[in-house]
């Protein structure tokens, strides 16, 4: 691995942010999860508001927090993503307010459903988000499904996103599903994307190549050797579920 990964609180699903931070502290104590930077996602229970975001900063002054995807704030919807940005305008305005309270250095979100937007709309929505959040914003690509519902879920679409100059979070577990389902690996593209300054974040976890399971990484995985190409400014977050035995 590039180094010990930073904590995504997705590693503690169903726990509040405060509970997850306490558990992440235990993981940090054994040296495999860093808390200098922490990502808060929708897997964490309870809604963040101005007061709780400020309390987080006060409780963890040495931690830089950032939000991911449809993290839970007032107006939350499970359907909020980059493709449906305009349909959830109130939610994203509130999410941006919390991000600004946290003084977050970046924000990333899922590409969303193919039926709601094409690549050009995703790119224009990224620019809208950057104005709203007042920080770099990146899109997280997805993986194939039986009904082909996700945007950015083929190697060709990852290449198109990259060539357009869009910023992104590169989820290597999603790329494992893409490689397993198609029988094709594009190591060259993955190297390029990891090495680019467009890469804001790298997400890692394990899966069986079929579904996004966020399991612990066991043994060597094909993408591990490619991490040596990662851009030094790209922040790697582990989403491995630490609550599973």
Short mmCIF file of C-alpha atoms in Angstrom, two decimals:
data_model
loop_
_atom_site.label_atom_id
_atom_site.label_comp_id
_atom_site.label_asym_id
_atom_site.label_seq_id
_atom_site.Cartn_x
_atom_site.Cartn_y
_atom_site.Cartn_z
CA UNK A 1 0.00 0.00 0.00
CA UNK A 2 1.05 3.63 -0.51
CA UNK A 3 1.14 4.05 3.28
CA UNK A 4 -1.24 3.59 6.19
CA UNK A 5 -4.55 4.97 4.95
CA UNK A 6 -6.55 7.76 6.52
CA UNK A 7 -9.85 6.97 8.20
CA UNK A 8 -13.12 7.01 6.35
CA UNK A 9 -15.86 6.74 8.95
CA UNK A 10 -17.64 4.49 6.43
CA UNK A 11 -15.48 1.86 8.14
CA UNK A 12 -17.92 2.06 11.08
CA UNK A 13 -21.37 1.88 9.45
CA UNK A 14 -24.38 2.67 11.60
CA UNK A 15 -22.30 4.52 14.18
CA UNK A 16 -22.63 8.24 14.77
CA UNK A 17 -19.68 10.40 13.80
CA UNK A 18 -18.68 10.70 17.48
CA UNK A 19 -18.89 6.92 18.01
CA UNK A 20 -17.00 6.22 14.80
CA UNK A 21 -14.24 8.64 15.75
CA UNK A 22 -13.78 6.83 19.07
CA UNK A 23 -13.52 3.50 17.24
CA UNK A 24 -11.16 4.99 14.65
CA UNK A 25 -8.96 6.10 17.53
CA UNK A 26 -8.60 2.47 18.58
CA UNK A 27 -7.62 1.49 15.03
CA UNK A 28 -5.15 4.39 14.96
CA UNK A 29 -3.60 3.14 18.17
CA UNK A 30 -2.53 -0.07 16.45
CA UNK A 31 -1.08 1.90 13.56
CA UNK A 32 -3.17 1.01 10.51
CA UNK A 33 -5.55 3.97 10.29
CA UNK A 34 -4.42 7.59 10.39
CA UNK A 35 -6.58 10.34 11.86
CA UNK A 36 -4.80 13.40 10.49
CA UNK A 37 -7.55 13.48 7.86
CA UNK A 38 -10.98 11.90 8.26
CA UNK A 39 -13.83 11.49 5.81
CA UNK A 40 -17.47 11.48 6.92
CA UNK A 41 -19.95 9.64 4.70
CA UNK A 42 -23.60 8.56 4.56
CA UNK A 43 -22.90 5.30 6.41
CA UNK A 44 -22.76 7.24 9.69
CA UNK A 45 -25.97 7.66 11.67
CA UNK A 46 -27.34 11.03 12.76
CA UNK A 47 -27.37 14.35 10.90
CA UNK A 48 -24.53 16.82 11.18
CA UNK A 49 -25.49 20.43 11.79
CA UNK A 50 -23.56 23.64 12.42
CA UNK A 51 -23.17 22.97 16.15
CA UNK A 52 -22.10 19.33 15.85
CA UNK A 53 -19.63 20.19 13.07
CA UNK A 54 -18.11 22.90 15.23
CA UNK A 55 -17.98 20.51 18.20
CA UNK A 56 -16.08 17.99 16.06
CA UNK A 57 -13.42 20.54 15.25
CA UNK A 58 -13.09 21.45 18.91
CA UNK A 59 -12.88 17.81 20.02
CA UNK A 60 -10.31 16.89 17.33
CA UNK A 61 -8.24 20.01 16.64
CA UNK A 62 -5.50 17.99 14.89
CA UNK A 63 -7.91 16.32 12.44
CA UNK A 64 -8.89 17.74 9.07
CA UNK A 65 -12.46 16.60 8.31
CA UNK A 66 -14.14 16.38 4.93
CA UNK A 67 -17.49 15.11 3.67
CA UNK A 68 -18.19 12.45 1.09
CA UNK A 69 -21.19 11.68 -1.11
CA UNK A 70 -24.61 12.14 0.49
CA UNK A 71 -23.34 12.54 4.06
CA UNK A 72 -26.22 13.05 6.45
CA UNK A 73 -27.34 16.64 7.03
CA UNK A 74 -30.75 18.32 7.06
CA UNK A 75 -32.71 17.43 3.91
CA UNK A 76 -30.78 14.18 3.37
CA UNK A 77 -31.83 11.86 0.56
CA UNK A 78 -30.44 8.48 -0.39
CA UNK A 79 -30.85 9.58 -4.03
CA UNK A 80 -28.66 12.69 -3.85
CA UNK A 81 -25.64 12.44 -6.17
CA UNK A 82 -23.85 14.43 -8.86
CA UNK A 83 -26.24 13.46 -11.67
CA UNK A 84 -29.27 14.62 -9.64
CA UNK A 85 -27.68 17.78 -8.19
CA UNK A 86 -30.48 20.13 -9.23
CA UNK A 87 -33.18 17.81 -7.85
CA UNK A 88 -31.65 18.04 -4.36
CA UNK A 89 -30.52 21.66 -4.38
CA UNK A 90 -31.60 22.40 -0.79
CA UNK A 91 -29.74 19.38 0.55
CA UNK A 92 -26.52 20.27 -1.27
CA UNK A 93 -26.71 23.87 -0.05
CA UNK A 94 -26.94 22.58 3.54
CA UNK A 95 -24.13 20.06 2.94
CA UNK A 96 -21.91 22.83 1.60
CA UNK A 97 -22.58 24.91 4.72
CA UNK A 98 -21.38 22.06 6.95
CA UNK A 99 -18.35 21.50 4.72
CA UNK A 100 -17.44 25.18 5.11
CA UNK A 101 -17.84 24.97 8.91
CA UNK A 102 -15.41 22.02 8.85
CA UNK A 103 -13.04 24.01 6.63
CA UNK A 104 -12.87 20.93 4.42
CA UNK A 105 -10.12 20.93 1.78
CA UNK A 106 -12.18 18.92 -0.74
CA UNK A 107 -15.50 17.16 -1.34
CA UNK A 108 -16.27 14.10 -3.46
CA UNK A 109 -19.54 12.49 -4.53
CA UNK A 110 -20.84 9.59 -6.59
CA UNK A 111 -21.49 10.03 -10.29
CA UNK A 112 -25.06 8.81 -9.92
CA UNK A 113 -27.61 7.30 -12.26
CA UNK A 114 -27.11 7.27 -16.01
CA UNK A 115 -30.75 8.21 -16.63
CA UNK A 116 -30.31 11.55 -14.85
CA UNK A 117 -27.26 12.97 -16.65
CA UNK A 118 -24.58 12.43 -19.25
CA UNK A 119 -20.88 13.20 -18.99
CA UNK A 120 -21.23 16.85 -20.04
CA UNK A 121 -23.84 17.47 -17.33
CA UNK A 122 -21.69 15.73 -14.74
CA UNK A 123 -18.83 18.07 -15.62
CA UNK A 124 -20.98 21.21 -15.41
CA UNK A 125 -22.45 19.98 -12.10
CA UNK A 126 -18.92 19.58 -10.72
CA UNK A 127 -18.27 23.25 -11.45
CA UNK A 128 -21.51 24.23 -9.70
CA UNK A 129 -20.43 22.18 -6.67
CA UNK A 130 -17.02 23.82 -6.58
CA UNK A 131 -18.63 27.25 -6.40
CA UNK A 132 -21.02 26.05 -3.71
CA UNK A 133 -18.47 24.22 -1.55
CA UNK A 134 -15.63 26.69 -2.20
CA UNK A 135 -13.12 23.87 -2.56
CA UNK A 136 -12.05 21.26 -5.16
CA UNK A 137 -14.85 18.75 -5.87
CA UNK A 138 -14.37 15.34 -7.47
CA UNK A 139 -16.64 12.67 -8.91
CA UNK A 140 -16.37 9.05 -7.79
CA UNK A 141 -16.80 6.60 -10.63
CA UNK A 142 -18.84 3.44 -10.24
CA UNK A 143 -18.96 -0.14 -11.60
CA UNK A 144 -21.15 -2.27 -13.91
CA UNK A 145 -24.57 -3.52 -12.85
CA UNK A 146 -27.02 -5.83 -14.59
CA UNK A 147 -29.26 -2.92 -15.58
CA UNK A 148 -26.33 -0.57 -16.43
CA UNK A 149 -27.70 2.09 -14.12
CA UNK A 150 -24.54 3.95 -13.10
CA UNK A 151 -22.67 6.73 -14.82
CA UNK A 152 -18.89 6.27 -15.15
CA UNK A 153 -19.01 2.50 -14.89
CA UNK A 154 -16.97 1.42 -17.94
CA UNK A 155 -13.27 1.79 -18.77
CA UNK A 156 -14.27 4.04 -21.67
CA UNK A 157 -16.21 6.35 -19.35
CA UNK A 158 -13.36 6.51 -16.84
CA UNK A 159 -11.09 7.51 -19.75
CA UNK A 160 -13.60 10.12 -20.95
CA UNK A 161 -13.88 11.61 -17.44
CA UNK A 162 -10.10 11.73 -17.16
CA UNK A 163 -9.59 13.26 -20.61
CA UNK A 164 -12.14 15.99 -19.85
CA UNK A 165 -9.93 17.13 -16.98
CA UNK A 166 -12.53 16.40 -14.30
CA UNK A 167 -11.36 15.95 -10.72
CA UNK A 168 -12.22 12.62 -9.11
CA UNK A 169 -12.00 10.14 -6.26
CA UNK A 170 -10.61 6.85 -7.57
CA UNK A 171 -12.23 3.96 -5.73
CA UNK A 172 -10.01 0.97 -6.43
CA UNK A 173 -12.57 -1.48 -5.07
CA UNK A 174 -15.02 -0.19 -7.72
CA UNK A 175 -12.35 -0.78 -10.37
CA UNK A 176 -11.91 -4.34 -9.08
CA UNK A 177 -15.61 -4.98 -9.74
CA UNK A 178 -15.26 -3.41 -13.20
CA UNK A 179 -12.25 -5.62 -13.98
CA UNK A 180 -13.91 -8.79 -12.68
CA UNK A 181 -17.24 -8.22 -14.44
CA UNK A 182 -15.72 -7.33 -17.81
CA UNK A 183 -12.66 -9.57 -17.73
CA UNK A 184 -10.59 -6.51 -18.71
CA UNK A 185 -8.03 -4.57 -16.68
CA UNK A 186 -6.68 -1.24 -17.88
CA UNK A 187 -3.62 -0.90 -15.67
CA UNK A 188 -2.25 1.88 -17.85
CA UNK A 189 -5.32 4.05 -17.33
CA UNK A 190 -5.33 3.31 -13.59
CA UNK A 191 -1.68 4.38 -13.36
CA UNK A 192 -2.42 7.60 -15.25
CA UNK A 193 -5.41 8.40 -13.08
CA UNK A 194 -3.55 7.68 -9.84
CA UNK A 195 -0.62 9.85 -10.88
CA UNK A 196 -2.68 12.83 -12.00
CA UNK A 197 -3.26 15.98 -9.96
CA UNK A 198 -6.94 15.51 -10.90
CA UNK A 199 -7.00 12.67 -8.36
CA UNK A 200 -8.23 14.18 -5.09
CA UNK A 201 -8.76 10.91 -3.21
CA UNK A 202 -8.07 7.19 -3.42
CA UNK A 203 -10.56 4.83 -1.75
CA UNK A 204 -9.58 1.28 -0.81
CA UNK A 205 -11.46 -1.75 0.52
CA UNK A 206 -12.01 -5.37 -0.42
CA UNK A 207 -14.77 -7.16 -2.32
CA UNK A 208 -15.49 -10.37 -4.20
CA UNK A 209 -15.51 -8.68 -7.61
CA UNK A 210 -19.31 -8.76 -7.76
CA UNK A 211 -20.63 -6.19 -5.26
CA UNK A 212 -19.28 -3.23 -3.29
CA UNK A 213 -18.85 -4.92 0.08
CA UNK A 214 -16.26 -2.74 1.89
CA UNK A 215 -14.65 -5.85 3.34
CA UNK A 216 -11.15 -5.89 4.85
CA UNK A 217 -8.38 -6.25 2.28
CA UNK A 218 -6.88 -9.73 2.52
CA UNK A 219 -3.60 -10.58 0.80
CA UNK A 220 -2.33 -8.95 -2.37
CA UNK A 221 -4.79 -7.28 -4.73
CA UNK A 222 -3.89 -6.37 -8.34
CA UNK A 223 -4.21 -2.63 -7.77
CA UNK A 224 -1.87 -2.54 -4.76
CA UNK A 225 1.29 -2.41 -6.86
CA UNK A 226 -0.13 0.56 -8.80
CA UNK A 227 -0.33 2.69 -5.65
CA UNK A 228 3.35 3.56 -6.05
CA UNK A 229 2.23 5.87 -8.88
CA UNK A 230 -0.22 7.81 -6.69
CA UNK A 231 0.03 11.58 -6.79
CA UNK A 232 1.52 12.84 -3.51
CA UNK A 233 -1.44 15.17 -2.93
CA UNK A 234 -4.04 12.40 -3.36
CA UNK A 235 -5.44 11.36 0.03
CA UNK A 236 -6.05 7.64 0.51
CA UNK A 237 -9.01 6.63 2.67
CA UNK A 238 -9.78 3.10 3.83
CA UNK A 239 -13.44 2.09 3.73
CA UNK A 240 -12.84 -1.42 5.06
CA UNK A 241 -15.66 -2.33 7.45
CA UNK A 242 -14.01 -2.60 10.89
CA UNK A 243 -17.19 -3.83 12.58
CA UNK A 244 -17.26 -7.19 10.78
CA UNK A 245 -15.57 -10.14 12.41
#
